[in-house]
Every structure is written in C-alpha cells, then in structure tokens.
Amino acid sequence: MNETLVTVVGNVATQPDFRETANGAAVSRFRLAATVRRWDKGRQEWADAYTSFYTVWAWRTLASNVVASVTLGEPLMVRGKLRITSQEREGKHWLSADIDAVSVGHDLARGTSVFRRVSQARPLPAEPVEVVEVVEEGARVAEPAVTAPF
C-alpha cells in the first residue's frame, strides 16, 4: 500500500455533519483549518502566515463519535490518509485536500477534554442465565442469587 498518512493539527472550521450512505454506513465530514505560525523578528512576536483547509472524512463508529464530540472552533489533531484531488468547475482548476480519518482527538496542548468510552452492544442470549453463588452452610451471603442476561 502506498498511502500517505498525515497528522494535522488545526481548528474545526465547519460544524461536523452526519449522514448514512446507501448501504447504511455512517459518515461524517467537517473542514479543518491549519494555520502556520512564524516568528516575526522585526516585531519580536509570533504571527500567522497562511492557512490550509482540509476536508476530514470519518466513517462508521468514528463518524458517530466525531458528531457527538466535536464542535465548531475546537482545536483538534487528525490522523489519516491524505488524498489530493484535482477537478475543473466553471472553467477553473481546483485542488482539494481530503483526509480519510483514522483517529480524531482534541489537542490537549490547548485545552482539556473528558473521555467517555462508547460501550459496544453485546447480543443478549435467547434465555436468561441464572447466576447462583455457592456458599458454605451457615456463611453469610451479601447478595441473593440473581437472574442476569449475560
């Protein structure tokens, strides 16, 4: 495989949107703005140079998590496969840079974040299983036997 993996640090430039493809796969898309900063010797301070914009695509579970976690203006780190496309519209030549995201996260160098694990749904058995605790005669039992669906 000759894919180019990149890590881009920037700010969310558009609110992530969510949709499902015809085959039911979840997909999310947003724009990420990455601005280069340079030291200005004359003014003795950091100054913004140019800004590059990337369209970030997230698929399946990552798509759902992006929509639930990311909002406009937040600082992010995006890792994924870079894809540069060329097209012509209305007689003008356009280049676009897309990233098929592998991972997306908040840039903790610029703020804090709280992580919540998304639980994977486990299929329930056809019939409940009875959980029974075996104890010695006369011993104290903290909890009664429970019928649990796992």
Tab-separated table of N, CA and C in Angstrom:
chain	number	residue	atom	x	y	z
A	1	MET	N	0.832	-1.185	0.000
A	1	MET	CA	0.000	0.000	0.000
A	1	MET	C	0.867	1.236	0.000
A	2	ASN	N	0.605	2.157	-0.856
A	2	ASN	CA	1.347	3.409	-0.919
A	2	ASN	C	0.451	4.560	-0.522
A	3	GLU	N	-0.038	4.527	0.704
A	3	GLU	CA	-0.905	5.595	1.189
A	3	GLU	C	-0.090	6.541	2.040
A	4	THR	N	-0.415	7.820	1.960
A	4	THR	CA	0.287	8.833	2.727
A	4	THR	C	-0.503	9.121	3.991
A	5	LEU	N	0.060	8.762	5.160
A	5	LEU	CA	-0.578	9.064	6.439
A	5	LEU	C	-0.036	10.395	6.946
A	6	VAL	N	-0.948	11.246	7.386
A	6	VAL	CA	-0.561	12.554	7.900
A	6	VAL	C	-1.220	12.781	9.255
A	7	THR	N	-0.631	13.673	10.025
A	7	THR	CA	-1.242	14.171	11.247
A	7	THR	C	-1.330	15.675	11.095
A	8	VAL	N	-2.538	16.207	11.191
A	8	VAL	CA	-2.757	17.640	11.021
A	8	VAL	C	-3.354	18.195	12.305
A	9	VAL	N	-2.779	19.292	12.770
A	9	VAL	CA	-3.275	19.985	13.955
A	9	VAL	C	-3.918	21.278	13.482
A	10	GLY	N	-5.147	21.519	13.910
A	10	GLY	CA	-5.839	22.731	13.479
A	10	GLY	C	-7.118	22.941	14.250
A	11	ASN	N	-7.956	23.828	13.723
A	11	ASN	CA	-9.249	24.142	14.343
A	11	ASN	C	-10.385	23.718	13.428
A	12	VAL	N	-11.477	23.282	14.033
A	12	VAL	CA	-12.658	22.886	13.274
A	12	VAL	C	-13.240	24.143	12.620
A	13	ALA	N	-13.342	24.133	11.292
A	13	ALA	CA	-13.816	25.304	10.547
A	13	ALA	C	-15.295	25.220	10.186
A	14	THR	N	-15.871	24.018	10.169
A	14	THR	CA	-17.302	23.846	9.916
A	14	THR	C	-17.844	22.808	10.893
A	15	GLN	N	-19.093	22.978	11.273
A	15	GLN	CA	-19.726	22.016	12.180
A	15	GLN	C	-19.780	20.650	11.493
A	16	PRO	N	-19.334	19.571	12.150
A	16	PRO	CA	-19.397	18.248	11.529
A	16	PRO	C	-20.836	17.861	11.180
A	17	ASP	N	-21.004	17.310	9.978
A	17	ASP	CA	-22.324	16.808	9.600
A	17	ASP	C	-22.280	15.285	9.560
A	18	PHE	N	-23.447	14.678	9.607
A	18	PHE	CA	-23.562	13.228	9.683
A	18	PHE	C	-24.598	12.755	8.691
A	19	ARG	N	-24.316	11.647	8.032
A	19	ARG	CA	-25.306	11.011	7.156
A	19	ARG	C	-24.958	9.544	7.010
A	20	GLU	N	-25.866	8.821	6.408
A	20	GLU	CA	-25.629	7.412	6.139
A	20	GLU	C	-25.591	7.209	4.637
A	21	THR	N	-24.693	6.338	4.183
A	21	THR	CA	-24.601	6.033	2.765
A	21	THR	C	-25.753	5.104	2.386
A	22	ALA	N	-25.899	4.835	1.098
A	22	ALA	CA	-26.979	3.971	0.615
A	22	ALA	C	-26.907	2.573	1.231
A	23	ASN	N	-25.690	2.101	1.536
A	23	ASN	CA	-25.560	0.766	2.132
A	23	ASN	C	-25.601	0.797	3.657
A	24	GLY	N	-25.895	1.963	4.256
A	24	GLY	CA	-26.079	2.057	5.700
A	24	GLY	C	-24.844	2.425	6.508
A	25	ALA	N	-23.725	2.714	5.853
A	25	ALA	CA	-22.507	3.080	6.577
A	25	ALA	C	-22.599	4.540	7.043
A	26	ALA	N	-22.216	4.778	8.280
A	26	ALA	CA	-22.224	6.134	8.830
A	26	ALA	C	-21.007	6.898	8.313
A	27	VAL	N	-21.206	8.168	7.956
A	27	VAL	CA	-20.109	9.022	7.503
A	27	VAL	C	-20.301	10.424	8.057
A	28	SER	N	-19.185	11.030	8.472
A	28	SER	CA	-19.187	12.393	8.980
A	28	SER	C	-18.143	13.184	8.212
A	29	ARG	N	-18.406	14.496	8.059
A	29	ARG	CA	-17.486	15.349	7.307
A	29	ARG	C	-17.414	16.710	7.986
A	30	PHE	N	-16.196	17.270	8.045
A	30	PHE	CA	-16.019	18.638	8.513
A	30	PHE	C	-14.738	19.205	7.902
A	31	ARG	N	-14.601	20.519	7.973
A	31	ARG	CA	-13.401	21.185	7.462
A	31	ARG	C	-12.497	21.527	8.637
A	32	LEU	N	-11.208	21.331	8.429
A	32	LEU	CA	-10.196	21.619	9.436
A	32	LEU	C	-9.261	22.691	8.889
A	33	ALA	N	-9.053	23.758	9.656
A	33	ALA	CA	-8.158	24.847	9.255
A	33	ALA	C	-6.867	24.738	10.047
A	34	ALA	N	-5.748	24.670	9.340
A	34	ALA	CA	-4.434	24.589	9.983
A	34	ALA	C	-3.634	25.822	9.569
A	35	THR	N	-3.339	26.677	10.534
A	35	THR	CA	-2.631	27.929	10.254
A	35	THR	C	-1.181	27.818	10.695
A	36	VAL	N	-0.284	28.153	9.783
A	36	VAL	CA	1.147	28.155	10.064
A	36	VAL	C	1.483	29.442	10.813
A	37	ARG	N	2.294	29.307	11.862
A	37	ARG	CA	2.741	30.482	12.627
A	37	ARG	C	4.255	30.602	12.478
A	38	ARG	N	4.714	31.826	12.325
A	38	ARG	CA	6.146	32.090	12.155
A	38	ARG	C	6.583	33.192	13.106
A	39	TRP	N	7.843	33.137	13.501
A	39	TRP	CA	8.404	34.170	14.363
A	39	TRP	C	8.754	35.383	13.521
A	40	ASP	N	8.191	36.522	13.863
A	40	ASP	CA	8.463	37.787	13.166
A	40	ASP	C	9.587	38.494	13.933
A	41	LYS	N	10.797	38.480	13.351
A	41	LYS	CA	11.955	39.075	14.024
A	41	LYS	C	11.786	40.575	14.231
A	42	GLY	N	11.198	41.240	13.240
A	42	GLY	CA	11.022	42.694	13.322
A	42	GLY	C	10.128	43.105	14.484
A	43	ARG	N	9.028	42.400	14.681
A	43	ARG	CA	8.075	42.738	15.750
A	43	ARG	C	8.326	41.946	17.024
A	44	GLN	N	9.249	40.954	16.949
A	44	GLN	CA	9.577	40.125	18.099
A	44	GLN	C	8.347	39.420	18.679
A	45	GLU	N	7.545	38.832	17.766
A	45	GLU	CA	6.364	38.082	18.202
A	45	GLU	C	5.984	37.062	17.141
A	46	TRP	N	5.145	36.111	17.554
A	46	TRP	CA	4.641	35.119	16.619
A	46	TRP	C	3.540	35.748	15.767
A	47	ALA	N	3.510	35.387	14.481
A	47	ALA	CA	2.496	35.919	13.571
A	47	ALA	C	1.949	34.782	12.712
A	48	ASP	N	0.663	34.893	12.362
A	48	ASP	CA	0.048	33.901	11.477
A	48	ASP	C	0.567	34.093	10.063
A	49	ALA	N	0.848	32.976	9.397
A	49	ALA	CA	1.254	33.023	7.994
A	49	ALA	C	0.035	32.623	7.160
A	50	TYR	N	0.065	31.495	6.500
A	50	TYR	CA	-1.053	31.061	5.656
A	50	TYR	C	-1.857	29.970	6.345
A	51	THR	N	-3.081	29.758	5.878
A	51	THR	CA	-3.965	28.729	6.417
A	51	THR	C	-4.272	27.712	5.326
A	52	SER	N	-4.150	26.440	5.666
A	52	SER	CA	-4.544	25.350	4.765
A	52	SER	C	-5.830	24.739	5.300
A	53	PHE	N	-6.731	24.400	4.384
A	53	PHE	CA	-8.009	23.796	4.768
A	53	PHE	C	-8.063	22.368	4.251
A	54	TYR	N	-8.543	21.475	5.095
A	54	TYR	CA	-8.677	20.068	4.761
A	54	TYR	C	-10.117	19.641	5.015
A	55	THR	N	-10.660	18.805	4.134
A	55	THR	CA	-11.951	18.180	4.391
A	55	THR	C	-11.666	16.836	5.042
A	56	VAL	N	-12.178	16.663	6.254
A	56	VAL	CA	-11.931	15.441	7.015
A	56	VAL	C	-13.163	14.547	6.902
A	57	TRP	N	-12.937	13.295	6.523
A	57	TRP	CA	-13.994	12.300	6.404
A	57	TRP	C	-13.777	11.238	7.473
A	58	ALA	N	-14.822	10.939	8.233
A	58	ALA	CA	-14.768	9.879	9.247
A	58	ALA	C	-15.870	8.879	8.921
A	59	TRP	N	-15.582	7.611	9.142
A	59	TRP	CA	-16.516	6.551	8.781
A	59	TRP	C	-16.873	5.697	9.984
A	60	ARG	N	-18.031	5.064	9.924
A	60	ARG	CA	-18.541	4.109	10.905
A	60	ARG	C	-18.565	4.682	12.320
A	61	THR	N	-18.021	3.979	13.295
A	61	THR	CA	-18.080	4.422	14.692
A	61	THR	C	-17.386	5.765	14.880
A	62	LEU	N	-16.274	5.964	14.194
A	62	LEU	CA	-15.558	7.241	14.303
A	62	LEU	C	-16.455	8.393	13.868
A	63	ALA	N	-17.270	8.183	12.846
A	63	ALA	CA	-18.191	9.226	12.372
A	63	ALA	C	-19.182	9.616	13.464
A	64	SER	N	-19.765	8.635	14.116
A	64	SER	CA	-20.725	8.906	15.196
A	64	SER	C	-20.060	9.624	16.358
A	65	ASN	N	-18.860	9.190	16.717
A	65	ASN	CA	-18.153	9.801	17.835
A	65	ASN	C	-17.723	11.234	17.523
A	66	VAL	N	-17.341	11.506	16.286
A	66	VAL	CA	-16.968	12.869	15.893
A	66	VAL	C	-18.164	13.796	16.043
A	67	VAL	N	-19.310	13.401	15.541
A	67	VAL	CA	-20.504	14.246	15.605
A	67	VAL	C	-20.923	14.492	17.059
A	68	ALA	N	-20.742	13.504	17.920
A	68	ALA	CA	-21.121	13.640	19.322
A	68	ALA	C	-20.107	14.438	20.136
A	69	SER	N	-18.865	14.580	19.642
A	69	SER	CA	-17.792	15.151	20.457
A	69	SER	C	-17.197	16.463	19.957
A	70	VAL	N	-17.339	16.762	18.679
A	70	VAL	CA	-16.605	17.875	18.076
A	70	VAL	C	-17.550	19.005	17.688
A	71	THR	N	-17.159	20.237	18.036
A	71	THR	CA	-17.941	21.407	17.636
A	71	THR	C	-17.042	22.453	16.981
A	72	LEU	N	-17.665	23.380	16.337
A	72	LEU	CA	-17.005	24.444	15.591
A	72	LEU	C	-15.982	25.185	16.449
A	73	GLY	N	-14.789	25.397	15.904
A	73	GLY	CA	-13.760	26.182	16.567
A	73	GLY	C	-12.829	25.412	17.482
A	74	GLU	N	-13.134	24.156	17.786
A	74	GLU	CA	-12.299	23.402	18.714
A	74	GLU	C	-10.965	23.006	18.087
A	75	PRO	N	-9.892	22.983	18.907
A	75	PRO	CA	-8.592	22.543	18.394
A	75	PRO	C	-8.530	21.014	18.340
A	76	LEU	N	-8.159	20.472	17.193
A	76	LEU	CA	-8.119	19.018	17.002
A	76	LEU	C	-6.788	18.571	16.439
A	77	MET	N	-6.532	17.287	16.623
A	77	MET	CA	-5.458	16.584	15.936
A	77	MET	C	-6.135	15.482	15.131
A	78	VAL	N	-5.866	15.438	13.837
A	78	VAL	CA	-6.485	14.451	12.950
A	78	VAL	C	-5.378	13.636	12.296
A	79	ARG	N	-5.507	12.324	12.358
A	79	ARG	CA	-4.556	11.437	11.691
A	79	ARG	C	-5.326	10.624	10.672
A	80	GLY	N	-4.769	10.550	9.459
A	80	GLY	CA	-5.459	9.786	8.436
A	80	GLY	C	-4.721	9.764	7.117
A	81	LYS	N	-5.414	9.262	6.113
A	81	LYS	CA	-4.841	9.114	4.777
A	81	LYS	C	-5.124	10.367	3.962
A	82	LEU	N	-4.071	10.991	3.478
A	82	LEU	CA	-4.195	12.211	2.681
A	82	LEU	C	-4.544	11.852	1.245
A	83	ARG	N	-5.510	12.589	0.688
A	83	ARG	CA	-5.922	12.384	-0.703
A	83	ARG	C	-6.073	13.758	-1.354
A	84	ILE	N	-5.255	14.037	-2.353
A	84	ILE	CA	-5.335	15.292	-3.096
A	84	ILE	C	-6.084	15.012	-4.394
A	85	THR	N	-7.139	15.783	-4.651
A	85	THR	CA	-7.902	15.589	-5.885
A	85	THR	C	-7.893	16.877	-6.701
A	86	SER	N	-7.959	16.695	-7.995
A	86	SER	CA	-7.964	17.820	-8.920
A	86	SER	C	-9.263	17.765	-9.719
A	87	GLN	N	-9.900	18.907	-9.879
A	87	GLN	CA	-11.134	18.955	-10.669
A	87	GLN	C	-11.280	20.318	-11.338
A	88	GLU	N	-12.150	20.347	-12.312
A	88	GLU	CA	-12.407	21.596	-13.007
A	88	GLU	C	-13.880	21.932	-12.868
A	89	ARG	N	-14.155	23.172	-12.398
A	89	ARG	CA	-15.525	23.652	-12.240
A	89	ARG	C	-15.620	25.045	-12.841
A	90	GLU	N	-16.611	25.215	-13.672
A	90	GLU	CA	-16.868	26.517	-14.290
A	90	GLU	C	-15.609	27.095	-14.927
A	91	GLY	N	-14.841	26.210	-15.592
A	91	GLY	CA	-13.653	26.649	-16.295
A	91	GLY	C	-12.450	26.928	-15.410
A	92	LYS	N	-12.568	26.699	-14.127
A	92	LYS	CA	-11.452	26.931	-13.205
A	92	LYS	C	-10.947	25.604	-12.664
A	93	HIS	N	-9.641	25.540	-12.466
A	93	HIS	CA	-8.999	24.338	-11.942
A	93	HIS	C	-8.938	24.423	-10.419
A	94	TRP	N	-9.397	23.362	-9.720
A	94	TRP	CA	-9.426	23.322	-8.261
A	94	TRP	C	-8.660	22.122	-7.746
A	95	LEU	N	-7.941	22.314	-6.669
A	95	LEU	CA	-7.310	21.224	-5.937
A	95	LEU	C	-7.965	21.154	-4.568
A	96	SER	N	-8.198	19.945	-4.080
A	96	SER	CA	-8.732	19.809	-2.723
A	96	SER	C	-7.931	18.755	-1.978
A	97	ALA	N	-7.780	18.991	-0.684
A	97	ALA	CA	-7.053	18.060	0.178
A	97	ALA	C	-8.059	17.436	1.142
A	98	ASP	N	-8.224	16.133	1.039
A	98	ASP	CA	-9.130	15.394	1.908
A	98	ASP	C	-8.315	14.468	2.800
A	99	ILE	N	-8.816	14.239	4.006
A	99	ILE	CA	-8.191	13.285	4.915
A	99	ILE	C	-9.243	12.260	5.303
A	100	ASP	N	-8.977	10.987	4.997
A	100	ASP	CA	-9.819	9.893	5.485
A	100	ASP	C	-9.302	9.555	6.876
A	101	ALA	N	-10.008	10.029	7.900
A	101	ALA	CA	-9.518	9.963	9.275
A	101	ALA	C	-9.428	8.541	9.803
A	102	VAL	N	-8.342	8.279	10.498
A	102	VAL	CA	-8.146	7.048	11.242
A	102	VAL	C	-8.418	7.343	12.715
A	103	SER	N	-7.998	8.533	13.158
A	103	SER	CA	-8.276	8.958	14.528
A	103	SER	C	-8.427	10.477	14.582
A	104	VAL	N	-9.264	10.931	15.512
A	104	VAL	CA	-9.538	12.345	15.715
A	104	VAL	C	-9.561	12.589	17.215
A	105	GLY	N	-8.875	13.632	17.663
A	105	GLY	CA	-8.887	13.928	19.091
A	105	GLY	C	-8.658	15.394	19.358
A	106	HIS	N	-9.061	15.824	20.539
A	106	HIS	CA	-8.828	17.213	20.928
A	106	HIS	C	-7.339	17.424	21.184
A	107	ASP	N	-6.843	18.619	20.849
A	107	ASP	CA	-5.451	18.978	21.069
A	107	ASP	C	-5.311	19.432	22.516
A	108	LEU	N	-4.801	18.566	23.379
A	108	LEU	CA	-4.726	18.844	24.810
A	108	LEU	C	-3.623	19.832	25.157
A	109	ALA	N	-2.817	20.252	24.188
A	109	ALA	CA	-1.855	21.325	24.428
A	109	ALA	C	-2.579	22.663	24.531
A	110	ARG	N	-3.832	22.692	24.088
A	110	ARG	CA	-4.586	23.950	24.056
A	110	ARG	C	-5.857	23.926	24.885
A	111	GLY	N	-6.078	22.869	25.655
A	111	GLY	CA	-7.269	22.801	26.494
A	111	GLY	C	-7.422	21.428	27.106
A	112	THR	N	-8.547	21.227	27.793
A	112	THR	CA	-8.814	19.944	28.433
A	112	THR	C	-9.991	19.264	27.752
A	113	SER	N	-10.121	17.978	28.006
A	113	SER	CA	-11.194	17.204	27.410
A	113	SER	C	-11.573	16.087	28.378
A	114	VAL	N	-12.766	15.551	28.246
A	114	VAL	CA	-13.212	14.437	29.072
A	114	VAL	C	-13.550	13.285	28.138
A	115	PHE	N	-13.016	12.115	28.449
A	115	PHE	CA	-13.228	10.947	27.598
A	115	PHE	C	-14.328	10.072	28.179
A	116	ARG	N	-15.248	9.639	27.333
A	116	ARG	CA	-16.290	8.679	27.708
A	116	ARG	C	-16.249	7.539	26.713
A	117	ARG	N	-15.966	6.343	27.210
A	117	ARG	CA	-15.901	5.172	26.336
A	117	ARG	C	-17.295	4.840	25.816
A	118	VAL	N	-17.379	4.525	24.545
A	118	VAL	CA	-18.635	4.091	23.941
A	118	VAL	C	-18.701	2.592	24.110
A	119	SER	N	-19.746	2.115	24.772
A	119	SER	CA	-19.848	0.675	25.008
A	119	SER	C	-20.338	-0.020	23.742
A	120	GLN	N	-19.761	-1.162	23.499
A	120	GLN	CA	-20.180	-1.967	22.365
A	120	GLN	C	-21.361	-2.818	22.810
A	121	ALA	N	-22.421	-2.801	22.047
A	121	ALA	CA	-23.613	-3.589	22.392
A	121	ALA	C	-23.291	-5.075	22.233
A	122	ARG	N	-23.588	-5.841	23.283
A	122	ARG	CA	-23.397	-7.287	23.218
A	122	ARG	C	-24.748	-7.939	22.976
A	123	PRO	N	-24.811	-8.937	22.113
A	123	PRO	CA	-26.092	-9.611	21.900
A	123	PRO	C	-26.515	-10.352	23.161
A	124	LEU	N	-27.793	-10.289	23.471
A	124	LEU	CA	-28.332	-10.982	24.641
A	124	LEU	C	-28.605	-12.436	24.284
A	125	PRO	N	-28.394	-13.358	25.260
A	125	PRO	CA	-28.724	-14.761	24.979
A	125	PRO	C	-30.231	-14.919	24.822
A	126	ALA	N	-30.627	-16.008	24.188
A	126	ALA	CA	-32.047	-16.249	23.930
A	126	ALA	C	-32.836	-16.338	25.231
A	127	GLU	N	-32.272	-16.975	26.253
A	127	GLU	CA	-32.950	-17.103	27.532
A	127	GLU	C	-32.033	-16.594	28.633
A	128	PRO	N	-32.601	-15.987	29.695
A	128	PRO	CA	-31.762	-15.515	30.800
A	128	PRO	C	-31.010	-16.663	31.454
A	129	VAL	N	-29.809	-16.366	31.916
A	129	VAL	CA	-28.985	-17.353	32.593
A	129	VAL	C	-29.051	-17.067	34.082
A	130	GLU	N	-29.279	-18.101	34.890
A	130	GLU	CA	-29.361	-17.904	36.332
A	130	GLU	C	-27.959	-17.974	36.926
A	131	VAL	N	-27.600	-16.928	37.673
A	131	VAL	CA	-26.310	-16.877	38.324
A	131	VAL	C	-26.525	-17.264	39.775
A	132	VAL	N	-25.854	-18.316	40.231
A	132	VAL	CA	-26.033	-18.828	41.591
A	132	VAL	C	-24.671	-18.828	42.280
A	133	GLU	N	-24.649	-18.305	43.503
A	133	GLU	CA	-23.423	-18.299	44.281
A	133	GLU	C	-23.478	-19.459	45.254
A	134	VAL	N	-22.446	-20.301	45.284
A	134	VAL	CA	-22.391	-21.444	46.180
A	134	VAL	C	-21.620	-21.023	47.422
A	135	VAL	N	-22.239	-21.192	48.599
A	135	VAL	CA	-21.596	-20.812	49.859
A	135	VAL	C	-21.684	-21.974	50.843
A	136	GLU	N	-20.812	-21.939	51.853
A	136	GLU	CA	-20.862	-22.973	52.890
A	136	GLU	C	-22.075	-22.753	53.774
A	137	GLU	N	-22.553	-23.838	54.363
A	137	GLU	CA	-23.713	-23.747	55.242
A	137	GLU	C	-23.374	-22.858	56.436
A	138	GLY	N	-24.255	-21.943	56.761
A	138	GLY	CA	-24.072	-21.045	57.878
A	138	GLY	C	-23.317	-19.771	57.518
A	139	ALA	N	-22.733	-19.697	56.322
A	139	ALA	CA	-21.997	-18.483	55.938
A	139	ALA	C	-22.977	-17.383	55.575
A	140	ARG	N	-22.574	-16.144	55.756
A	140	ARG	CA	-23.437	-15.016	55.416
A	140	ARG	C	-23.288	-14.724	53.926
A	141	VAL	N	-24.391	-14.456	53.264
A	141	VAL	CA	-24.410	-14.130	51.841
A	141	VAL	C	-24.754	-12.666	51.697
A	142	ALA	N	-23.893	-11.926	51.014
A	142	ALA	CA	-24.108	-10.486	50.871
A	142	ALA	C	-25.252	-10.186	49.920
A	143	GLU	N	-25.366	-10.944	48.828
A	143	GLU	CA	-26.412	-10.672	47.837
A	143	GLU	C	-27.090	-11.975	47.460
A	144	PRO	N	-28.381	-11.948	47.194
A	144	PRO	CA	-29.067	-13.153	46.756
A	144	PRO	C	-28.686	-13.515	45.328
A	145	ALA	N	-29.011	-14.744	44.916
A	145	ALA	CA	-28.777	-15.166	43.549
A	145	ALA	C	-29.570	-14.265	42.611
A	146	VAL	N	-29.004	-13.966	41.448
A	146	VAL	CA	-29.597	-13.017	40.511
A	146	VAL	C	-29.774	-13.686	39.162
A	147	THR	N	-30.853	-13.342	38.493
A	147	THR	CA	-31.035	-13.766	37.109
A	147	THR	C	-30.529	-12.633	36.224
A	148	ALA	N	-29.488	-12.895	35.427
A	148	ALA	CA	-28.860	-11.846	34.621
A	148	ALA	C	-28.847	-12.230	33.151
A	149	PRO	N	-28.982	-11.253	32.257
A	149	PRO	CA	-28.994	-11.543	30.815
A	149	PRO	C	-27.603	-11.557	30.193
A	150	PHE	N	-26.592	-12.131	30.855
A	150	PHE	CA	-25.267	-12.216	30.249
A	150	PHE	C	-24.601	-13.525	30.508
